[in-house]
Amino acid sequence: LELVAAGTPTDYEEADAAHIFAQPAFKIQLDLGQGPGAETVWTSDLTHDYVTINADYRT
């Protein structure tokens, strides 16, 4: 699903985006026009529940 093209938002269906973002994992691809390259980034759940659970103790 292309959300932005040439720096301009595309005319995408919000329902399509919501379906993708509701998945437990999804891929985001960026084309910066700077030649070949790749990177992998892992993130975590930063919902209210995650923060609450992890705020109950100190490391």
Short mmCIF file of N, CA and C in Angstrom, two decimals:
data_model
loop_
_atom_site.label_atom_id
_atom_site.label_comp_id
_atom_site.label_asym_id
_atom_site.label_seq_id
_atom_site.Cartn_x
_atom_site.Cartn_y
_atom_site.Cartn_z
N LEU A 1 0.86 -1.17 0.00
CA LEU A 1 0.00 0.00 0.00
C LEU A 1 0.90 1.23 0.00
N GLU A 2 0.83 2.01 -1.02
CA GLU A 2 1.65 3.22 -1.11
C GLU A 2 0.90 4.38 -0.44
N LEU A 3 1.53 4.94 0.59
CA LEU A 3 0.91 6.04 1.33
C LEU A 3 1.39 7.40 0.86
N VAL A 4 2.65 7.46 0.38
CA VAL A 4 3.25 8.72 -0.07
C VAL A 4 4.04 8.44 -1.34
N ALA A 5 3.95 9.32 -2.32
CA ALA A 5 4.73 9.21 -3.56
C ALA A 5 5.29 10.58 -3.90
N ALA A 6 6.60 10.64 -4.10
CA ALA A 6 7.27 11.90 -4.43
C ALA A 6 6.95 12.99 -3.40
N GLY A 7 6.86 12.59 -2.14
CA GLY A 7 6.62 13.56 -1.07
C GLY A 7 5.18 13.99 -0.90
N THR A 8 4.27 13.39 -1.65
CA THR A 8 2.87 13.77 -1.61
C THR A 8 2.01 12.59 -1.16
N PRO A 9 1.09 12.79 -0.24
CA PRO A 9 0.20 11.69 0.16
C PRO A 9 -0.58 11.15 -1.04
N THR A 10 -0.73 9.83 -1.11
CA THR A 10 -1.50 9.21 -2.18
C THR A 10 -2.96 9.11 -1.77
N ASP A 11 -3.80 8.75 -2.71
CA ASP A 11 -5.23 8.58 -2.47
C ASP A 11 -5.48 7.11 -2.15
N TYR A 12 -5.15 6.69 -0.93
CA TYR A 12 -5.31 5.29 -0.53
C TYR A 12 -6.59 5.13 0.28
N GLU A 13 -7.03 3.89 0.40
CA GLU A 13 -8.22 3.59 1.18
C GLU A 13 -7.84 3.43 2.65
N GLU A 14 -8.44 4.21 3.52
CA GLU A 14 -8.14 4.14 4.96
C GLU A 14 -8.38 2.74 5.50
N ALA A 15 -9.40 2.05 5.01
CA ALA A 15 -9.69 0.69 5.48
C ALA A 15 -8.54 -0.26 5.15
N ASP A 16 -7.91 -0.07 3.99
CA ASP A 16 -6.77 -0.91 3.61
C ASP A 16 -5.60 -0.68 4.57
N ALA A 17 -5.34 0.58 4.89
CA ALA A 17 -4.25 0.91 5.82
C ALA A 17 -4.57 0.36 7.21
N ALA A 18 -5.79 0.51 7.68
CA ALA A 18 -6.18 0.02 9.00
C ALA A 18 -6.00 -1.49 9.10
N HIS A 19 -6.33 -2.21 8.03
CA HIS A 19 -6.18 -3.66 8.02
C HIS A 19 -4.70 -4.05 8.16
N ILE A 20 -3.84 -3.38 7.44
CA ILE A 20 -2.40 -3.66 7.51
C ILE A 20 -1.86 -3.32 8.89
N PHE A 21 -2.18 -2.14 9.41
CA PHE A 21 -1.65 -1.69 10.69
C PHE A 21 -2.18 -2.51 11.87
N ALA A 22 -3.29 -3.22 11.68
CA ALA A 22 -3.85 -4.06 12.74
C ALA A 22 -3.12 -5.40 12.87
N GLN A 23 -2.26 -5.72 11.90
CA GLN A 23 -1.52 -6.98 11.94
C GLN A 23 -0.47 -6.94 13.04
N PRO A 24 -0.10 -8.09 13.59
CA PRO A 24 0.94 -8.11 14.63
C PRO A 24 2.31 -7.69 14.10
N ALA A 25 2.53 -7.84 12.81
CA ALA A 25 3.79 -7.41 12.19
C ALA A 25 3.51 -7.03 10.74
N PHE A 26 4.22 -6.03 10.25
CA PHE A 26 4.09 -5.65 8.85
C PHE A 26 5.38 -5.00 8.40
N LYS A 27 5.61 -4.97 7.11
CA LYS A 27 6.84 -4.44 6.52
C LYS A 27 6.59 -3.02 6.02
N ILE A 28 7.54 -2.14 6.28
CA ILE A 28 7.50 -0.78 5.76
C ILE A 28 8.71 -0.62 4.85
N GLN A 29 8.49 -0.18 3.63
CA GLN A 29 9.57 0.00 2.68
C GLN A 29 9.67 1.48 2.31
N LEU A 30 10.88 2.03 2.42
CA LEU A 30 11.13 3.42 2.07
C LEU A 30 12.08 3.47 0.89
N ASP A 31 11.78 4.26 -0.11
CA ASP A 31 12.69 4.50 -1.22
C ASP A 31 13.11 5.95 -1.14
N LEU A 32 14.35 6.16 -0.69
CA LEU A 32 14.85 7.52 -0.51
C LEU A 32 15.57 8.05 -1.74
N GLY A 33 15.66 7.22 -2.78
CA GLY A 33 16.32 7.65 -4.01
C GLY A 33 17.82 7.84 -3.86
N GLN A 34 18.42 7.13 -2.91
CA GLN A 34 19.85 7.30 -2.64
C GLN A 34 20.66 6.09 -3.07
N GLY A 35 20.13 5.23 -3.91
CA GLY A 35 20.86 4.04 -4.35
C GLY A 35 20.53 2.84 -3.48
N PRO A 36 21.27 1.74 -3.71
CA PRO A 36 20.96 0.50 -2.99
C PRO A 36 21.35 0.58 -1.51
N GLY A 37 20.62 -0.12 -0.71
CA GLY A 37 20.89 -0.19 0.72
C GLY A 37 19.73 -0.87 1.41
N ALA A 38 19.99 -1.39 2.59
CA ALA A 38 18.94 -2.06 3.34
C ALA A 38 19.23 -1.95 4.83
N GLU A 39 18.18 -2.00 5.61
CA GLU A 39 18.31 -1.96 7.07
C GLU A 39 17.10 -2.68 7.65
N THR A 40 17.29 -3.32 8.77
CA THR A 40 16.20 -3.95 9.50
C THR A 40 16.06 -3.27 10.85
N VAL A 41 14.85 -2.90 11.20
CA VAL A 41 14.57 -2.24 12.47
C VAL A 41 13.46 -3.01 13.17
N TRP A 42 13.71 -3.36 14.41
CA TRP A 42 12.69 -4.04 15.22
C TRP A 42 12.18 -3.05 16.26
N THR A 43 10.88 -3.00 16.44
CA THR A 43 10.29 -2.13 17.45
C THR A 43 9.50 -2.98 18.42
N SER A 44 8.99 -2.36 19.46
CA SER A 44 8.17 -3.11 20.42
C SER A 44 6.85 -2.40 20.66
N ASP A 45 5.99 -3.09 21.34
CA ASP A 45 4.67 -2.59 21.68
C ASP A 45 4.79 -1.52 22.75
N LEU A 46 4.43 -0.31 22.44
CA LEU A 46 4.49 0.77 23.43
C LEU A 46 3.08 1.25 23.80
N THR A 47 2.16 0.30 23.87
CA THR A 47 0.81 0.65 24.28
C THR A 47 0.78 1.01 25.77
N HIS A 48 -0.34 1.52 26.22
CA HIS A 48 -0.50 1.88 27.63
C HIS A 48 -0.23 0.67 28.53
N ASP A 49 -0.76 -0.50 28.15
CA ASP A 49 -0.56 -1.70 28.98
C ASP A 49 0.90 -2.08 29.07
N TYR A 50 1.63 -2.00 27.97
CA TYR A 50 3.05 -2.33 27.98
C TYR A 50 3.80 -1.42 28.95
N VAL A 51 3.55 -0.14 28.87
CA VAL A 51 4.24 0.82 29.75
C VAL A 51 3.85 0.57 31.21
N THR A 52 2.58 0.32 31.48
CA THR A 52 2.12 0.05 32.84
C THR A 52 2.80 -1.18 33.42
N ILE A 53 2.83 -2.26 32.66
CA ILE A 53 3.45 -3.50 33.13
C ILE A 53 4.93 -3.28 33.43
N ASN A 54 5.62 -2.59 32.57
CA ASN A 54 7.06 -2.42 32.74
C ASN A 54 7.44 -1.28 33.67
N ALA A 55 6.46 -0.49 34.11
CA ALA A 55 6.74 0.58 35.07
C ALA A 55 6.67 0.07 36.51
N ASP A 56 6.23 -1.18 36.68
CA ASP A 56 6.06 -1.74 38.02
C ASP A 56 7.35 -2.21 38.67
N TYR A 57 8.44 -2.16 37.97
CA TYR A 57 9.71 -2.60 38.55
C TYR A 57 10.85 -1.74 38.03
N ARG A 58 11.98 -1.82 38.68
CA ARG A 58 13.17 -1.10 38.23
C ARG A 58 14.23 -2.11 37.86
N THR A 59 15.05 -1.75 36.89
CA THR A 59 16.14 -2.65 36.50
C THR A 59 17.43 -2.22 37.15
#
